[in-house]
Amino acid sequence: MSSTVLSIVAIVAAYLVGSLSFAVIVSRVMGLNDPRTYGSKNPGATNVLRSGSKPAAVLTLLLDAVKGWLPVMLVRWFGSAYGLEEGTVAAVALAAFLGHLWPVFFRFKGGKGVATAAGVLLGISGWLGLATLATWLIIAVFFRYSSLASLVAAVFAPFFYVLGGGVAWYMDARIGVAIAIMAGLLVWRHKENIGRLMAGKESKIGSGKKKG
C-alpha cells in the first residue's frame, strides 16, 4: 500500500476518532441527560459539569483530549516506517480537531474543541502543549473567565509554535498552518462568548451561571 493511500486512511481514521463526542457518550453511559439539551447545549466538558457530575465532566475532558493526542502520536510513533511524515501529522491533527467540531456520528453538531486542540498540541510537542495549557491557566486564574483563557491560549498557540521552532521542537510549515487553522476555528466557535465578554455578561469560573 502506498504512503499516499496510508496517509488518506490515517486522516479519515483521525476524523472518525475525533467524531466520537465523549460528552454525549459519557453522559449516556453514566445515565445523565444529553448535554445537547441543557445549559449552553455544547457537547463539551464544561456543559457536562452542569449535570452535577464532576467525574463525568473530568472523564469527558480527558477523553476529548486523548482523541486529539492519540491520532497524532500514532503517526509519530509508526508513520515514518511507512513514509508518513510531517504533512500527514498536520493533516491528521486537523482532521481529529474537525471531527470534534463536526462529528459525523452526531449529525455534525460538535463542541468548541478546546480539549481536543490541547490534546493535538500535546501530540505535536509536549512542550508546545504545556506552554499553551500554562497560558490558559494563567489567564483563567487572573481573570476567571474560561472562555477568555481559551481564546488567549488559542491565539498564542501558533506564535508559540513559531517561536519555539528549531529550539524546543522541529518546526514544519504545514503543522504551523494546521495549528493556525485550529486557532481560528476555536476563536470562531467562541463568538457568542466573545459577545458576552464584550457586553460584560460572561460568567466567571466558579460563579455557577456560565452560559457557554
mmCIF file of C-alpha atoms in Angstrom:
data_model
loop_
_atom_site.group_PDB
_atom_site.id
_atom_site.type_symbol
_atom_site.label_atom_id
_atom_site.label_comp_id
_atom_site.label_asym_id
_atom_site.label_seq_id
_atom_site.Cartn_x
_atom_site.Cartn_y
_atom_site.Cartn_z
ATOM 1 C CA MET A 1 0.000 0.000 0.000
ATOM 2 C CA SER A 2 1.436 3.393 -1.000
ATOM 3 C CA SER A 3 2.240 6.120 1.502
ATOM 4 C CA THR A 4 -0.417 8.325 -0.122
ATOM 5 C CA VAL A 5 -3.141 5.762 0.493
ATOM 6 C CA LEU A 6 -1.912 5.170 4.051
ATOM 7 C CA SER A 7 -1.923 8.914 4.661
ATOM 8 C CA ILE A 8 -5.535 9.173 3.489
ATOM 9 C CA VAL A 9 -6.505 6.227 5.703
ATOM 10 C CA ALA A 10 -4.810 7.892 8.686
ATOM 11 C CA ILE A 11 -6.598 11.190 8.021
ATOM 12 C CA VAL A 12 -10.017 9.548 7.711
ATOM 13 C CA ALA A 13 -9.385 7.466 10.836
ATOM 14 C CA ALA A 14 -8.368 10.597 12.764
ATOM 15 C CA TYR A 15 -11.576 12.346 11.714
ATOM 16 C CA LEU A 16 -13.662 9.359 12.806
ATOM 17 C CA VAL A 17 -11.909 9.210 16.183
ATOM 18 C CA GLY A 18 -12.439 12.948 16.561
ATOM 19 C CA SER A 19 -16.121 12.429 15.771
ATOM 20 C CA LEU A 20 -16.597 10.459 18.989
ATOM 21 C CA SER A 21 -18.486 13.035 21.059
ATOM 22 C CA PHE A 22 -17.485 11.896 24.521
ATOM 23 C CA ALA A 23 -19.706 14.448 26.226
ATOM 24 C CA VAL A 24 -22.684 12.593 24.777
ATOM 25 C CA ILE A 25 -21.185 9.104 25.125
ATOM 26 C CA VAL A 26 -20.090 9.543 28.744
ATOM 27 C CA SER A 27 -23.434 11.106 29.671
ATOM 28 C CA ARG A 28 -25.318 8.160 28.171
ATOM 29 C CA VAL A 29 -23.120 5.574 29.877
ATOM 30 C CA MET A 30 -23.461 7.323 33.244
ATOM 31 C CA GLY A 31 -27.202 7.805 32.911
ATOM 32 C CA LEU A 32 -27.083 11.596 32.612
ATOM 33 C CA ASN A 33 -29.108 13.898 30.385
ATOM 34 C CA ASP A 34 -27.826 14.608 26.885
ATOM 35 C CA PRO A 35 -25.587 17.718 27.220
ATOM 36 C CA ARG A 36 -27.034 18.995 23.955
ATOM 37 C CA THR A 37 -30.386 19.518 25.688
ATOM 38 C CA TYR A 38 -29.426 21.824 28.580
ATOM 39 C CA GLY A 39 -27.161 24.704 29.522
ATOM 40 C CA SER A 40 -25.232 26.015 26.536
ATOM 41 C CA LYS A 41 -26.194 22.845 24.616
ATOM 42 C CA ASN A 42 -22.498 22.489 23.816
ATOM 43 C CA PRO A 43 -21.289 18.863 23.939
ATOM 44 C CA GLY A 44 -18.205 19.536 25.996
ATOM 45 C CA ALA A 45 -16.837 19.004 29.498
ATOM 46 C CA THR A 46 -17.966 22.409 30.777
ATOM 47 C CA ASN A 47 -21.569 21.715 29.909
ATOM 48 C CA VAL A 48 -21.391 18.148 31.243
ATOM 49 C CA LEU A 49 -20.296 19.682 34.561
ATOM 50 C CA ARG A 50 -23.688 21.385 34.717
ATOM 51 C CA SER A 51 -25.246 17.939 35.094
ATOM 52 C CA GLY A 52 -23.789 17.924 38.589
ATOM 53 C CA SER A 53 -21.414 15.053 37.907
ATOM 54 C CA LYS A 54 -17.793 16.131 38.241
ATOM 55 C CA PRO A 55 -16.488 12.619 37.391
ATOM 56 C CA ALA A 56 -18.422 12.724 34.095
ATOM 57 C CA ALA A 57 -17.015 16.160 33.282
ATOM 58 C CA VAL A 58 -13.433 15.122 34.077
ATOM 59 C CA LEU A 59 -13.773 11.921 32.058
ATOM 60 C CA THR A 60 -15.194 13.879 29.125
ATOM 61 C CA LEU A 61 -12.323 16.359 29.307
ATOM 62 C CA LEU A 62 -9.686 13.630 29.354
ATOM 63 C CA LEU A 63 -11.232 11.568 26.549
ATOM 64 C CA ASP A 64 -11.729 14.643 24.342
ATOM 65 C CA ALA A 65 -8.041 15.462 24.827
ATOM 66 C CA VAL A 66 -6.929 11.882 24.173
ATOM 67 C CA LYS A 67 -8.823 11.707 20.889
ATOM 68 C CA GLY A 68 -6.756 14.671 19.682
ATOM 69 C CA TRP A 69 -3.487 13.371 21.081
ATOM 70 C CA LEU A 70 -3.670 9.711 20.048
ATOM 71 C CA PRO A 71 -4.015 10.037 16.221
ATOM 72 C CA VAL A 72 -1.083 12.457 16.137
ATOM 73 C CA MET A 73 1.060 10.224 18.297
ATOM 74 C CA LEU A 74 0.252 7.090 16.292
ATOM 75 C CA VAL A 75 1.576 8.773 13.149
ATOM 76 C CA ARG A 76 4.636 9.997 15.041
ATOM 77 C CA TRP A 77 5.320 6.557 16.508
ATOM 78 C CA PHE A 78 4.701 4.400 13.458
ATOM 79 C CA GLY A 79 4.303 6.656 10.431
ATOM 80 C CA SER A 80 7.919 7.134 9.382
ATOM 81 C CA ALA A 81 8.300 3.421 8.669
ATOM 82 C CA TYR A 82 5.535 3.781 6.070
ATOM 83 C CA GLY A 83 6.582 7.108 4.602
ATOM 84 C CA LEU A 84 4.191 9.227 6.658
ATOM 85 C CA GLU A 85 5.948 12.419 7.636
ATOM 86 C CA GLU A 86 5.076 15.905 8.924
ATOM 87 C CA GLY A 87 2.480 16.594 6.238
ATOM 88 C CA THR A 88 0.439 13.636 7.441
ATOM 89 C CA VAL A 89 0.902 14.683 11.064
ATOM 90 C CA ALA A 90 -0.520 18.114 10.210
ATOM 91 C CA ALA A 91 -3.475 16.658 8.293
ATOM 92 C CA VAL A 92 -4.235 14.082 10.990
ATOM 93 C CA ALA A 93 -4.088 16.737 13.710
ATOM 94 C CA LEU A 94 -6.524 18.941 11.846
ATOM 95 C CA ALA A 95 -8.804 16.016 10.962
ATOM 96 C CA ALA A 96 -9.159 14.935 14.598
ATOM 97 C CA PHE A 97 -9.995 18.506 15.591
ATOM 98 C CA LEU A 98 -12.528 18.917 12.769
ATOM 99 C CA GLY A 99 -14.115 15.634 13.800
ATOM 100 C CA HIS A 100 -14.845 17.112 17.213
ATOM 101 C CA LEU A 101 -16.343 20.270 15.720
ATOM 102 C CA TRP A 102 -18.399 18.448 13.094
ATOM 103 C CA PRO A 103 -18.793 14.804 14.215
ATOM 104 C CA VAL A 104 -20.187 12.502 11.550
ATOM 105 C CA PHE A 105 -21.719 10.243 14.223
ATOM 106 C CA PHE A 106 -23.687 13.076 15.842
ATOM 107 C CA ARG A 107 -25.251 14.928 12.912
ATOM 108 C CA PHE A 108 -22.180 17.170 12.573
ATOM 109 C CA LYS A 109 -23.072 19.063 15.764
ATOM 110 C CA GLY A 110 -19.980 19.089 17.945
ATOM 111 C CA GLY A 111 -18.275 21.103 20.638
ATOM 112 C CA LYS A 112 -15.896 24.027 20.647
ATOM 113 C CA GLY A 113 -12.762 21.906 20.555
ATOM 114 C CA VAL A 114 -10.661 23.287 23.406
ATOM 115 C CA ALA A 115 -9.758 19.942 25.000
ATOM 116 C CA THR A 116 -9.232 18.233 21.644
ATOM 117 C CA ALA A 117 -6.987 21.064 20.449
ATOM 118 C CA ALA A 118 -4.971 20.764 23.670
ATOM 119 C CA GLY A 119 -4.541 17.054 23.013
ATOM 120 C CA VAL A 120 -3.429 17.736 19.450
ATOM 121 C CA LEU A 121 -0.838 20.270 20.621
ATOM 122 C CA LEU A 122 0.493 17.844 23.233
ATOM 123 C CA GLY A 123 0.850 15.274 20.457
ATOM 124 C CA ILE A 124 2.723 17.688 18.218
ATOM 125 C CA SER A 125 5.044 18.623 21.076
ATOM 126 C CA GLY A 126 4.697 18.104 24.799
ATOM 127 C CA TRP A 127 6.393 21.445 25.403
ATOM 128 C CA LEU A 128 4.064 23.238 22.994
ATOM 129 C CA GLY A 129 1.043 21.703 24.670
ATOM 130 C CA LEU A 130 2.299 22.604 28.140
ATOM 131 C CA ALA A 131 3.077 26.189 27.113
ATOM 132 C CA THR A 132 -0.428 26.591 25.718
ATOM 133 C CA LEU A 133 -2.037 24.983 28.777
ATOM 134 C CA ALA A 134 0.046 27.251 31.034
ATOM 135 C CA THR A 135 -1.272 30.267 29.114
ATOM 136 C CA TRP A 136 -4.834 29.045 29.633
ATOM 137 C CA LEU A 137 -4.197 28.546 33.348
ATOM 138 C CA ILE A 138 -2.609 31.974 33.870
ATOM 139 C CA ILE A 139 -5.490 33.800 32.173
ATOM 140 C CA ALA A 140 -8.070 31.650 33.969
ATOM 141 C CA VAL A 141 -6.510 32.317 37.384
ATOM 142 C CA PHE A 142 -6.108 36.068 36.919
ATOM 143 C CA PHE A 143 -9.335 36.865 35.059
ATOM 144 C CA ARG A 144 -11.539 33.846 35.990
ATOM 145 C CA TYR A 145 -13.076 33.587 32.528
ATOM 146 C CA SER A 146 -12.719 30.119 31.000
ATOM 147 C CA SER A 147 -13.719 31.369 27.563
ATOM 148 C CA LEU A 148 -11.194 34.233 27.676
ATOM 149 C CA ALA A 149 -8.478 31.793 28.745
ATOM 150 C CA SER A 150 -9.360 29.519 25.819
ATOM 151 C CA LEU A 151 -9.329 32.418 23.356
ATOM 152 C CA VAL A 152 -5.952 33.758 24.527
ATOM 153 C CA ALA A 153 -4.400 30.290 24.530
ATOM 154 C CA ALA A 154 -5.736 29.642 21.017
ATOM 155 C CA VAL A 155 -4.306 32.893 19.683
ATOM 156 C CA PHE A 156 -0.916 32.315 21.306
ATOM 157 C CA ALA A 157 -0.528 28.672 20.204
ATOM 158 C CA PRO A 158 0.622 29.432 16.604
ATOM 159 C CA PHE A 159 3.085 32.044 17.902
ATOM 160 C CA PHE A 160 4.464 29.590 20.461
ATOM 161 C CA TYR A 161 4.974 27.066 17.669
ATOM 162 C CA VAL A 162 6.941 29.543 15.556
ATOM 163 C CA LEU A 163 8.954 30.961 18.467
ATOM 164 C CA GLY A 164 9.941 27.517 19.736
ATOM 165 C CA GLY A 165 10.665 26.119 16.298
ATOM 166 C CA GLY A 166 14.227 24.869 15.983
ATOM 167 C CA VAL A 167 14.733 25.280 19.730
ATOM 168 C CA ALA A 168 12.197 23.238 21.675
ATOM 169 C CA TRP A 169 10.833 21.272 18.708
ATOM 170 C CA TYR A 170 11.305 20.769 14.985
ATOM 171 C CA MET A 171 9.123 23.229 13.084
ATOM 172 C CA ASP A 172 7.289 22.379 9.879
ATOM 173 C CA ALA A 173 5.230 24.964 7.989
ATOM 174 C CA ARG A 174 2.391 22.508 7.347
ATOM 175 C CA ILE A 175 1.965 21.833 11.042
ATOM 176 C CA GLY A 176 2.113 25.577 11.685
ATOM 177 C CA VAL A 177 -0.718 26.134 9.216
ATOM 178 C CA ALA A 178 -2.788 23.378 10.857
ATOM 179 C CA ILE A 179 -2.306 24.997 14.275
ATOM 180 C CA ALA A 180 -3.263 28.410 12.874
ATOM 181 C CA ILE A 181 -6.443 26.963 11.330
ATOM 182 C CA MET A 182 -7.373 25.315 14.623
ATOM 183 C CA ALA A 183 -6.772 28.602 16.445
ATOM 184 C CA GLY A 184 -9.001 30.472 14.008
ATOM 185 C CA LEU A 185 -11.777 27.909 14.325
ATOM 186 C CA LEU A 186 -11.547 27.984 18.119
ATOM 187 C CA VAL A 187 -11.992 31.751 18.105
ATOM 188 C CA TRP A 188 -14.937 31.427 15.705
ATOM 189 C CA ARG A 189 -16.594 28.764 17.854
ATOM 190 C CA HIS A 190 -16.369 31.147 20.813
ATOM 191 C CA LYS A 191 -18.088 34.031 19.023
ATOM 192 C CA GLU A 192 -21.034 34.013 21.422
ATOM 193 C CA ASN A 193 -18.666 34.045 24.387
ATOM 194 C CA ILE A 194 -16.806 36.976 22.818
ATOM 195 C CA GLY A 195 -20.091 38.875 22.573
ATOM 196 C CA ARG A 196 -20.844 38.226 26.231
ATOM 197 C CA LEU A 197 -17.316 39.201 27.272
ATOM 198 C CA MET A 198 -17.602 42.493 25.433
ATOM 199 C CA ALA A 199 -21.012 43.119 26.986
ATOM 200 C CA GLY A 200 -19.749 42.217 30.458
ATOM 201 C CA LYS A 201 -22.245 39.352 30.697
ATOM 202 C CA GLU A 202 -19.912 36.369 30.612
ATOM 203 C CA SER A 203 -19.957 34.474 33.890
ATOM 204 C CA LYS A 204 -16.730 33.805 35.734
ATOM 205 C CA ILE A 205 -15.272 30.466 36.753
ATOM 206 C CA GLY A 206 -16.986 29.252 39.892
ATOM 207 C CA SER A 207 -19.989 31.538 39.518
ATOM 208 C CA GLY A 208 -22.274 28.604 38.682
ATOM 209 C CA LYS A 209 -24.019 30.672 35.991
ATOM 210 C CA LYS A 210 -21.781 30.204 32.954
ATOM 211 C CA LYS A 211 -23.730 30.226 29.718
ATOM 212 C CA GLY A 212 -21.294 28.699 27.276
#
